[in-house]
């Protein structure tokens, strides 16, 4: 069937030609970005070696250790997943399985509207309310911490994960629900025993795509993370300020532009971030396509 469809495509048709060129252009941009990061970051990898990944000191002009930045990115993103998964999954199941069609359409519209809110607006809310709330509740001197950044990221990716997870739940064939109800299962047993297991690959893909967006968020996180290039002591103390790769790039990229090894080290950090985001995004797309197939 696929061979037949492929043979029927007229590659000389203007529409096919234009869409093919646009696809090649998009792919070329990604390849160009990757090569740019590799070439510009290579001097830092050559100079620092493995110490670039394991070092904990970032002193412009002397040494560049990206471990605090990598640690901050992993911790903030991982905590955001921990906070966001229960409400996102609960809302997705409720919207998919319990709401009437009209109410479901309204809820989906609200989810997608929240997903399109610019990150800077979330950042302003984080500075005005979330950081103050964390400071007052925990009795801290400053509310700009790794914990605050993770909570803000959880709020930001919540709509994306909710709407994609809801789509995964709705994609479960209705025959599965009807058969389960015919066997005497309750509504809750159908949801948690039939729908949820069948939708898990799609939900996992939604989570990974949401994490890819969270890991690359810059401005909002930069406003609430604190900006210290160090791993907390002890390492699990998330109430201390920190830094992740996007916030580091946002703070120093403009002033380091063209300034030798400092610029190369920032670009090398960007390459690490690029690979991490690509890994999450590709895994998420793979799981979503596998579910749809």
XYZ file of C-alpha atoms in Angstrom:
293
model
C 0.000 0.000 0.000
C 2.762 2.422 0.931
C 4.619 1.627 -2.318
C 1.449 2.269 -4.304
C 0.868 5.642 -2.642
C 4.506 6.567 -3.135
C 4.327 5.721 -6.844
C 1.240 7.923 -7.268
C 2.980 11.041 -5.896
C 3.892 13.474 -8.645
C 7.111 15.092 -7.422
C 6.890 17.603 -10.296
C 3.629 19.054 -8.973
C 4.198 22.605 -7.604
C 2.561 21.844 -4.255
C 4.630 18.705 -3.697
C 7.764 20.532 -4.787
C 7.168 23.505 -2.469
C 6.330 21.362 0.565
C 9.369 19.210 -0.130
C 11.612 22.266 -0.290
C 10.159 23.628 2.959
C 10.731 20.271 4.655
C 14.320 20.236 3.450
C 14.751 23.829 4.653
C 13.452 22.997 8.126
C 15.742 19.971 8.351
C 18.648 22.069 7.087
C 18.084 24.657 9.817
C 18.310 21.970 12.501
C 21.487 20.544 10.955
C 22.987 24.017 10.622
C 22.208 24.822 14.259
C 23.798 21.574 15.402
C 26.939 22.150 13.343
C 27.157 25.754 14.563
C 27.013 24.591 18.194
C 29.605 21.879 17.595
C 32.060 24.169 15.782
C 31.678 27.092 18.167
C 31.775 24.901 21.270
C 34.692 22.720 20.192
C 37.419 25.052 21.625
C 35.870 24.761 25.083
C 35.737 20.956 24.868
C 39.344 20.893 23.643
C 40.594 23.228 26.379
C 38.670 21.767 29.315
C 38.194 18.156 28.242
C 35.925 16.090 30.493
C 36.380 18.717 33.207
C 33.897 20.845 31.295
C 31.161 18.378 32.280
C 32.400 17.536 35.776
C 33.903 20.856 36.913
C 31.998 23.008 39.400
C 33.784 26.339 38.897
C 32.853 28.821 36.191
C 35.330 31.708 36.204
C 35.453 33.642 32.909
C 38.994 33.780 31.592
C 40.198 30.949 33.829
C 38.066 27.820 34.034
C 34.673 26.646 32.852
C 32.849 23.823 34.603
C 29.280 23.194 33.477
C 28.257 20.614 36.083
C 26.249 23.119 38.219
C 24.353 24.153 35.079
C 23.669 20.562 34.036
C 22.684 19.699 37.607
C 20.322 22.675 37.761
C 18.678 21.744 34.455
C 18.138 18.126 35.505
C 16.900 18.950 39.009
C 14.535 21.724 37.968
C 13.097 19.672 35.099
C 12.806 16.502 37.182
C 11.041 18.311 40.023
C 8.716 20.005 37.543
C 7.731 16.542 36.292
C 7.110 15.405 39.871
C 4.798 18.351 40.577
C 2.955 18.389 37.247
C 2.234 14.726 36.586
C -0.560 14.074 39.155
C -2.731 17.127 38.305
C -2.078 16.842 34.563
C -2.980 13.157 34.455
C -6.006 13.624 36.718
C -7.333 16.495 34.627
C -6.751 14.571 31.384
C -8.658 11.514 32.638
C -11.475 13.635 34.050
C -11.852 15.623 30.821
C -11.691 12.549 28.609
C -13.853 10.139 30.583
C -16.253 12.129 32.747
C -17.137 15.418 31.050
C -19.952 15.777 28.556
C -18.917 16.598 24.956
C -19.666 20.342 25.174
C -17.905 20.713 28.505
C -14.971 18.713 27.157
C -14.618 21.039 24.164
C -14.624 24.066 26.487
C -12.026 22.496 28.766
C -9.802 21.590 25.811
C -10.016 25.146 24.518
C -8.957 26.466 27.924
C -6.024 24.019 28.056
C -4.776 25.024 24.612
C -5.196 28.723 25.427
C -3.055 28.357 28.554
C -0.433 26.454 26.547
C -0.035 29.497 24.290
C 0.610 32.046 27.050
C 4.081 33.642 26.572
C 6.729 32.469 29.017
C 7.607 35.988 30.143
C 4.107 36.390 31.607
C 4.579 33.254 33.672
C 7.936 34.647 34.746
C 6.389 37.892 35.957
C 3.794 35.961 37.932
C 6.569 33.810 39.371
C 8.520 36.849 40.551
C 5.448 38.612 41.945
C 3.703 35.723 43.682
C 5.455 32.353 43.565
C 8.882 33.492 44.793
C 7.252 35.519 47.582
C 5.082 32.554 48.578
C 8.070 30.154 48.703
C 10.051 32.680 50.759
C 7.270 33.215 53.290
C 6.215 29.566 53.635
C 9.755 28.195 54.067
C 11.113 31.184 55.980
C 13.866 31.918 53.481
C 15.780 35.144 52.958
C 15.185 34.976 49.208
C 12.481 33.056 47.343
C 14.500 32.674 44.141
C 15.487 29.007 44.411
C 15.631 25.758 42.475
C 12.312 24.835 44.078
C 10.675 28.036 42.843
C 11.966 27.456 39.313
C 10.633 23.895 39.313
C 7.189 24.992 40.509
C 7.037 27.687 37.838
C 8.061 25.217 35.134
C 5.388 22.801 36.354
C 2.745 25.494 35.895
C 4.083 26.326 32.432
C 4.080 22.777 31.059
C 0.849 21.730 32.771
C -1.443 22.759 29.860
C 0.758 21.044 27.252
C 0.922 17.758 29.145
C -2.792 17.915 30.005
C -4.030 18.413 26.457
C -1.696 15.830 24.889
C -2.510 13.289 27.619
C -6.226 13.910 27.071
C -5.751 13.237 23.360
C -4.014 9.961 24.235
C -6.922 8.919 26.461
C -9.507 9.806 23.815
C -7.561 7.773 21.246
C -8.341 4.556 23.151
C -11.052 2.782 21.071
C -14.561 3.017 22.529
C -14.949 -0.744 22.070
C -12.560 -1.259 24.979
C -14.799 0.807 27.251
C -17.991 -0.880 26.055
C -16.558 -4.368 26.556
C -15.332 -3.529 30.046
C -18.706 -2.060 31.051
C -20.459 -5.141 29.639
C -18.305 -7.290 31.922
C -19.604 -5.386 34.930
C -16.690 -3.048 35.634
C -17.460 0.261 37.294
C -16.663 3.612 35.687
C -13.528 4.015 37.808
C -12.375 0.468 37.019
C -12.787 1.146 33.302
C -10.800 4.380 33.550
C -7.907 3.054 35.638
C -7.921 -0.564 34.499
C -8.579 -0.188 30.769
C -8.183 3.369 29.464
C -5.109 4.381 31.444
C -2.965 1.323 30.582
C -3.868 1.629 26.894
C -3.061 5.361 26.868
C 0.254 5.114 28.732
C 2.542 5.298 25.639
C 0.763 8.451 24.486
C 0.860 9.934 27.987
C 4.583 9.186 28.240
C 5.098 10.927 24.907
C 3.143 13.952 26.141
C 5.267 14.129 29.281
C 8.523 13.950 27.330
C 7.420 16.661 24.910
C 6.411 18.843 27.844
C 9.772 18.261 29.506
C 11.525 19.211 26.280
C 9.783 22.574 26.400
C 10.481 22.975 30.111
C 14.180 22.233 29.739
C 14.598 24.963 27.135
C 12.621 27.684 28.928
C 14.846 30.723 29.534
C 13.335 34.012 30.632
C 10.794 32.751 33.160
C 13.323 30.482 34.887
C 16.022 33.152 34.815
C 13.781 35.433 36.869
C 13.218 32.983 39.743
C 16.123 30.509 39.897
C 18.605 32.725 41.734
C 21.585 32.713 39.384
C 24.357 31.067 41.466
C 26.778 28.826 39.540
C 27.151 26.141 42.160
C 25.665 22.844 43.297
C 23.809 23.290 46.617
C 25.373 22.010 49.821
C 23.986 19.493 50.565
C 23.258 18.612 46.945
C 19.596 17.773 47.636
C 18.755 21.145 49.206
C 16.426 22.579 46.575
C 15.638 25.637 48.695
C 18.946 27.201 47.660
C 19.479 29.361 44.566
C 21.067 27.756 41.529
C 21.459 28.005 37.797
C 20.504 25.995 34.752
C 21.799 26.128 31.189
C 19.082 28.381 29.682
C 19.313 30.938 32.506
C 23.116 30.990 32.190
C 22.895 31.614 28.467
C 20.272 34.296 28.972
C 22.442 36.160 31.472
C 25.839 35.998 29.793
C 25.439 35.357 26.058
C 25.154 39.027 25.053
C 28.186 40.197 27.028
C 30.301 37.169 26.049
C 29.607 37.420 22.308
C 32.924 37.178 20.467
C 34.980 37.113 23.687
C 36.945 33.939 23.017
C 36.753 30.953 25.310
C 33.924 32.371 27.428
C 31.711 32.468 24.350
C 32.846 28.989 23.320
C 31.998 27.630 26.778
C 28.503 29.094 26.617
C 27.970 27.605 23.162
C 29.226 24.246 24.431
C 26.634 24.454 27.218
C 24.033 25.224 24.575
C 25.069 22.089 22.687
C 24.525 19.998 25.811
C 21.075 21.558 26.218
C 20.307 20.999 22.517
C 21.107 17.298 22.785
C 19.069 16.873 25.974
C 16.007 18.595 24.503
C 16.316 16.679 21.235
C 16.487 13.407 23.161
C 13.296 14.156 25.086
C 11.470 15.474 22.008
C 12.408 12.532 19.780
C 11.416 10.042 22.473
C 8.098 11.842 22.968
C 7.308 11.918 19.244
C 8.234 8.249 18.930
C 5.860 7.248 21.723
C 3.010 9.392 20.386
C 3.379 7.946 16.867
C 3.582 4.445 18.280
C 0.332 5.035 20.169
C -1.446 6.410 17.094
C -0.264 3.451 15.015
